[in-house]
XYZ file of N, CA and C in Angstrom:
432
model
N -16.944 34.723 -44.422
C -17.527 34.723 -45.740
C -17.136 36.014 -46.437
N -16.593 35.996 -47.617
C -16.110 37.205 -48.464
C -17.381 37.407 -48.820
N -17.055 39.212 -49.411
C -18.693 39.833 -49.726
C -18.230 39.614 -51.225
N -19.612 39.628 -51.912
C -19.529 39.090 -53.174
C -20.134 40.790 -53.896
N -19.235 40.971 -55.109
C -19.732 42.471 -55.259
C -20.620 42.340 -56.412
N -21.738 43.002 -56.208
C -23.015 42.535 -57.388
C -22.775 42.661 -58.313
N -23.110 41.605 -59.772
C -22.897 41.565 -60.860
C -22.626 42.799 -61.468
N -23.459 43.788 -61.274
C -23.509 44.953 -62.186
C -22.512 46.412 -61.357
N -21.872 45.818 -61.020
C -21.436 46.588 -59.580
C -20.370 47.181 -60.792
N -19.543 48.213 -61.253
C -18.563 48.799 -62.076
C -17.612 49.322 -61.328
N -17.477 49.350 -60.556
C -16.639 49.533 -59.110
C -15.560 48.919 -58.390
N -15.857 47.900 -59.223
C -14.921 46.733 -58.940
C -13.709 46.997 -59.687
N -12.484 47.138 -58.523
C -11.293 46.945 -58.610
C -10.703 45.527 -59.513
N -9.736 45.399 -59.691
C -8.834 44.068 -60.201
C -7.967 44.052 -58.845
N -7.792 42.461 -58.762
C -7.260 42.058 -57.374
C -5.389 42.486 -57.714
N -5.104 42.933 -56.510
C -3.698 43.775 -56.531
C -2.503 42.715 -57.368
N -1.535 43.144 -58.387
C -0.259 42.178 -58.943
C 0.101 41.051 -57.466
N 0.708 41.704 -56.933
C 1.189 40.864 -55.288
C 0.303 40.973 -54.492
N 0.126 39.667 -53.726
C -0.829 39.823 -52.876
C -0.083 39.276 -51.356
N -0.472 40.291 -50.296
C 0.283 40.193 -49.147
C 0.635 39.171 -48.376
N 1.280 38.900 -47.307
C 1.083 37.654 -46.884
C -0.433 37.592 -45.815
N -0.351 36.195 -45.359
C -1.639 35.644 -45.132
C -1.345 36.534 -43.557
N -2.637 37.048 -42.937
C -2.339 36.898 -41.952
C -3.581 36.046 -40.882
N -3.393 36.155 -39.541
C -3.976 34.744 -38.894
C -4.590 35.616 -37.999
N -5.626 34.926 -37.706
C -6.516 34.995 -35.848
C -6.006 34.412 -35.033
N -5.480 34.753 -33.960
C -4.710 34.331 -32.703
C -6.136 34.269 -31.502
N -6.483 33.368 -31.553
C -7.373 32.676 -30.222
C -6.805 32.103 -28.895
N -5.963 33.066 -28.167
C -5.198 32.026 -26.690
C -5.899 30.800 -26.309
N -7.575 30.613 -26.385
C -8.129 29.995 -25.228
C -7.847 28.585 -26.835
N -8.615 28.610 -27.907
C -8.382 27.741 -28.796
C -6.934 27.527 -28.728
N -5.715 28.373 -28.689
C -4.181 27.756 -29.352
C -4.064 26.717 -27.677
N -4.224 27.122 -26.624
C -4.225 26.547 -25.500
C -4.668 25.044 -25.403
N -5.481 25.192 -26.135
C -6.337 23.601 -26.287
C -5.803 22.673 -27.388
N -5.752 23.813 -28.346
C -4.546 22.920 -29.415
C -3.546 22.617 -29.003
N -2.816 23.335 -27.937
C -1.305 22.773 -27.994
C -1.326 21.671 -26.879
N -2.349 21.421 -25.954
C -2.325 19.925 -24.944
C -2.526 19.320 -26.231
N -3.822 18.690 -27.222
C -4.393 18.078 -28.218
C -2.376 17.515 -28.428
N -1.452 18.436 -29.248
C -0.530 18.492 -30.164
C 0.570 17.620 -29.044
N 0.643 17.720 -27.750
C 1.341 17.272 -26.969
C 0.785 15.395 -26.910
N -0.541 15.406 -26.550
C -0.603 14.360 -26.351
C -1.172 13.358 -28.238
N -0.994 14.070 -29.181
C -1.166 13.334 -30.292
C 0.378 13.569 -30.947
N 1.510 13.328 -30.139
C 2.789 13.673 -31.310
C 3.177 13.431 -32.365
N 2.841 12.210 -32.235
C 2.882 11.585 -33.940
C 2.194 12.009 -35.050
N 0.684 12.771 -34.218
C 0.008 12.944 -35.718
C 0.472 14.081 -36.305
N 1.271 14.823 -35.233
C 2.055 16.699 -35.888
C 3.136 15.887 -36.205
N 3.781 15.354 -36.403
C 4.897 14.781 -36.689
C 4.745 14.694 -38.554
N 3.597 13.600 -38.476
C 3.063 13.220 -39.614
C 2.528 14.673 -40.359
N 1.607 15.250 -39.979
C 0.911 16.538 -40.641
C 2.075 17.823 -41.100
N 3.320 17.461 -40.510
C 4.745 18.384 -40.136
C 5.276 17.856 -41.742
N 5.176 16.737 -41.683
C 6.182 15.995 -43.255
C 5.009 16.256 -43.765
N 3.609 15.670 -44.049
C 3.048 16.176 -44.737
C 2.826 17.320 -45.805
N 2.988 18.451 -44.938
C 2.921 19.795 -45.409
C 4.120 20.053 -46.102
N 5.245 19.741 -45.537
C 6.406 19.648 -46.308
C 6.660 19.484 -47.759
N 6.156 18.238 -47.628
C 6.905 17.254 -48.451
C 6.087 16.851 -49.595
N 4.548 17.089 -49.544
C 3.494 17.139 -50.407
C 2.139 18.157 -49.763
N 2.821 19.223 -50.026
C 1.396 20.278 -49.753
C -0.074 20.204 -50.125
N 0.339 19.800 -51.856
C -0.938 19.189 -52.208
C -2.074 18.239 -51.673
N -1.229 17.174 -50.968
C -1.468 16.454 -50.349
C -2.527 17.220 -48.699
N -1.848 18.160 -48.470
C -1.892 18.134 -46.863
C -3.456 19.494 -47.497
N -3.126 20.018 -48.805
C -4.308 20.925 -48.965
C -5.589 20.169 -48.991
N -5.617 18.716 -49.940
C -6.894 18.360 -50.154
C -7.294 17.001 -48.777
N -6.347 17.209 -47.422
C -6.656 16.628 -45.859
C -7.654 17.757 -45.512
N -7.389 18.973 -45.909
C -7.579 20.011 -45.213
C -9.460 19.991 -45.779
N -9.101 20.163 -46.958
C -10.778 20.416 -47.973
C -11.391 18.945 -47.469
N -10.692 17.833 -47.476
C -11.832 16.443 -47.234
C -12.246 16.958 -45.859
N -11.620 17.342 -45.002
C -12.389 17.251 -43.805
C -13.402 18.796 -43.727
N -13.035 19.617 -44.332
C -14.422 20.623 -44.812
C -15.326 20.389 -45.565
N -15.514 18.866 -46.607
C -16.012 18.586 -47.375
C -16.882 17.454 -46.307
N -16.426 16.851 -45.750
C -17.370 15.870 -44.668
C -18.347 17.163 -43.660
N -17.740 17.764 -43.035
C -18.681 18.824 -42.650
C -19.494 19.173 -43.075
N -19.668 19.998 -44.184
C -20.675 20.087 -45.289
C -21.714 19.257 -45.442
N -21.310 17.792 -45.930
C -21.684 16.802 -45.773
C -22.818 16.670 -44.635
N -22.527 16.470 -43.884
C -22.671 16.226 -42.509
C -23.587 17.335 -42.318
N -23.838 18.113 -42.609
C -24.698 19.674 -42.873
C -25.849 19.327 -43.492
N -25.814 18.893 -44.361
C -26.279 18.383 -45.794
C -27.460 17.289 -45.954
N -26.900 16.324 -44.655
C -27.707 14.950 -44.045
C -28.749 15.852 -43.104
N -28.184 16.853 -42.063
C -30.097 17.376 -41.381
C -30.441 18.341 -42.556
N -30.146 19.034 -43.296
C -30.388 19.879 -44.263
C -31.736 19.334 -45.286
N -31.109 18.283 -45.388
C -32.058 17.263 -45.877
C -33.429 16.656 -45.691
N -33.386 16.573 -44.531
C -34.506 16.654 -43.311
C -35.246 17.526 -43.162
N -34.757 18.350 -43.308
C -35.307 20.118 -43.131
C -36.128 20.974 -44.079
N -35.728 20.492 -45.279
C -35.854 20.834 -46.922
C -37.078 20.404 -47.041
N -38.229 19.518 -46.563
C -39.411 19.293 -46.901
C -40.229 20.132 -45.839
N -40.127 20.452 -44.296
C -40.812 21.160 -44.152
C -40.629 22.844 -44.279
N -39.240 23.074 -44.945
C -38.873 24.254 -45.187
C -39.955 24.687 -46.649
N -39.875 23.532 -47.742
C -40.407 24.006 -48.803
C -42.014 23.731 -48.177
N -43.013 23.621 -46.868
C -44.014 23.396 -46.937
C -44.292 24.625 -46.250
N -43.247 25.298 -45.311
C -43.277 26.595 -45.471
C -43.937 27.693 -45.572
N -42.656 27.776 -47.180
C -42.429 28.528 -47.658
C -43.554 28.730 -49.096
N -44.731 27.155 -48.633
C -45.464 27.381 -50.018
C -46.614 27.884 -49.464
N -46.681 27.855 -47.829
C -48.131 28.366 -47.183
C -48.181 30.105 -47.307
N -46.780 30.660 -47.413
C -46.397 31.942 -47.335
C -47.088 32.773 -48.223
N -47.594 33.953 -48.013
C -47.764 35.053 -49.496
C -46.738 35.465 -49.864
N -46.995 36.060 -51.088
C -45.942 36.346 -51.805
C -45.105 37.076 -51.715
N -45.689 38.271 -50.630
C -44.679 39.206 -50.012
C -43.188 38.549 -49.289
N -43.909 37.238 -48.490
C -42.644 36.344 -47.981
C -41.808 35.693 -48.989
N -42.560 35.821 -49.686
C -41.643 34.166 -50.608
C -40.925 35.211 -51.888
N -41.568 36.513 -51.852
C -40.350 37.174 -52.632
C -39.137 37.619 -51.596
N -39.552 38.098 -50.519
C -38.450 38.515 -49.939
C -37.375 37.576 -49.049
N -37.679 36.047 -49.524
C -37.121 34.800 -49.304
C -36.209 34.586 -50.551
N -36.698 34.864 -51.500
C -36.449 35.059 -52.960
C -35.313 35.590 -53.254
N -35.244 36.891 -52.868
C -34.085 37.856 -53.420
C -33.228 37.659 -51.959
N -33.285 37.198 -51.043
C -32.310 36.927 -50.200
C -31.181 35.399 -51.091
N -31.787 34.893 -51.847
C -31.055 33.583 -52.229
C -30.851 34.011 -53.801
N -30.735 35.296 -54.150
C -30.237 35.901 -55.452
C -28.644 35.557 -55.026
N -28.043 34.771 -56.466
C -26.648 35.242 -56.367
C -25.959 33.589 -55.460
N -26.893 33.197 -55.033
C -26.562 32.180 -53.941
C -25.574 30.666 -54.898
N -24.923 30.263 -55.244
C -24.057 28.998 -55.933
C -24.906 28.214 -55.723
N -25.243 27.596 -57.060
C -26.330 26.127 -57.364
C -26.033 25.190 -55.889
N -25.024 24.723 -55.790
C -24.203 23.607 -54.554
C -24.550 24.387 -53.403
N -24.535 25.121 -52.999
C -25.229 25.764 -51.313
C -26.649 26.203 -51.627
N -27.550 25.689 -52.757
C -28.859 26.388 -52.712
C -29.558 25.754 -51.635
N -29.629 24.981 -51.212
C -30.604 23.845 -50.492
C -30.312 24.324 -49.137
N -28.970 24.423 -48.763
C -28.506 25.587 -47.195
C -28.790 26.781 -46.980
N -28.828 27.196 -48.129
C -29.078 28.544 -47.801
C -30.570 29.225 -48.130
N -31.469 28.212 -48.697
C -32.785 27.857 -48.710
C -33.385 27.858 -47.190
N -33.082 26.446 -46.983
C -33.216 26.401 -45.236
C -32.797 27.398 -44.488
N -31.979 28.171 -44.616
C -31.540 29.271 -43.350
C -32.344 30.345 -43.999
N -32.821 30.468 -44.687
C -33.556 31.314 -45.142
C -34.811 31.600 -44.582
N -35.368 30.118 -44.974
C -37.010 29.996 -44.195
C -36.642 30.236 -42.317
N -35.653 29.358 -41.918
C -35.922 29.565 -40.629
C -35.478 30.440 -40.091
N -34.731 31.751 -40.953
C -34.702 33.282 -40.704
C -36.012 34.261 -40.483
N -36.884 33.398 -41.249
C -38.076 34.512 -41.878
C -38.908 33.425 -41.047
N -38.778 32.224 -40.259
C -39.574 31.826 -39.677
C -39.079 32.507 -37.981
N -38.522 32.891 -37.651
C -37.602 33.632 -36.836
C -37.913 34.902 -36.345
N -38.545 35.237 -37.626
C -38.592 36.657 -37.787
C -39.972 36.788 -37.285
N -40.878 35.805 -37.574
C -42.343 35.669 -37.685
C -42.708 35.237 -36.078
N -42.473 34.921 -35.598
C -42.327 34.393 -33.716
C -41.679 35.814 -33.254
N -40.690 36.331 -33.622
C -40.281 37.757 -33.015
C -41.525 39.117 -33.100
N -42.232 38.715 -34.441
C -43.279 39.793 -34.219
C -45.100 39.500 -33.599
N -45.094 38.075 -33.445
C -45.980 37.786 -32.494
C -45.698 37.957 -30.733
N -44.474 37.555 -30.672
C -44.135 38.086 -28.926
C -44.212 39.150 -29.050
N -43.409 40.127 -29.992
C -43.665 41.934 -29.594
C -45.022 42.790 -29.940
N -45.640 41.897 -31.454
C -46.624 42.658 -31.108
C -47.984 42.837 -30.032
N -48.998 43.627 -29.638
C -49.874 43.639 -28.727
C -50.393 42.677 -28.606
N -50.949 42.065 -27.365
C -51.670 40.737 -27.018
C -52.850 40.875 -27.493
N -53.702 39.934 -28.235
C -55.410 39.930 -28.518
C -55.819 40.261 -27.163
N -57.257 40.933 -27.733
C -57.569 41.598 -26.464
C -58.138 42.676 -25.576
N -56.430 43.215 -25.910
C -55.669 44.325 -24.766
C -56.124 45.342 -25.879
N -56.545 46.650 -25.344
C -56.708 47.130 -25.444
C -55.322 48.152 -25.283
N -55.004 49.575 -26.205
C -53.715 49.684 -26.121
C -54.102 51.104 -25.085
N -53.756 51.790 -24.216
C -53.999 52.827 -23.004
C -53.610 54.023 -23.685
N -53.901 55.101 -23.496
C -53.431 56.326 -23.938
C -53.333 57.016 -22.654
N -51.958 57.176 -22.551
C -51.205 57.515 -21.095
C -50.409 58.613 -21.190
């Protein structure tokens, strides 16, 4: 995820005339697995080989449909999630639900609902982490 530099930010550079070439993440244990996959599917690198070639355009928006079904596919439990996320987030005081708030400043209309949900179950996350650490009812704390 690129960092997004805050609206009011004056700091901000203009992106360079030329821009370098791309460079890549080299994963042995992933390229390893890709290249049996590529051995025993030949035809489909064959096909994806002319593809890219011969209509890039083509082979760019293979690339976005199948990031666009993901999403998707995100989107369907997201969905699910979104009613007890907003039941929540409405039991919360306001201290939570602002600082739920300005975490989803800035956030694109089209990922609000994702990043809604990861939100609550950040700060619901957060809320189970300070009941295990803090002191047990009870206990009395020792001065040792």
């Amino acid at each position: 995820m690129a960092i997004k530099p805050k609206p009011n930010d004056n700091t901000v550079t203009p992106a360079p005339e030329k821009e370098g070439p791309l460079q890549f993440r080299n994963n042995p244990e992933v390229q390893k697995r890709l290249d049996a996959y590529k051995v025993a599917n030949a035809g489909d690198v064959e096909y994806y080989t002319r593809v890219v070639r011969e209509a890039p355009e083509r082979a760019r928006d293979m690339l976005l449909y199948k990031d666009m079904q993901r999403h998707e596919t995100d989107m369907r439990l997201i969905e699910k999630q979104l009613p007890q996320a907003k039941a929540f987030y409405n039991a919360q005081p306001q201290e939570v639900k602002s600082r739920i708030d300005q975490r989803l400043e800035g956030v694109q209309p089209y990922y609000k609902d994702k990043a809604f949900v990861g939100e609550v179950l950040r700060e619901m996350n957060r809320q189970n982490r300070q009941m295990l650490t803090g002191p047990k009812p009870g206990m009395a704390m020792s001065a040792g």
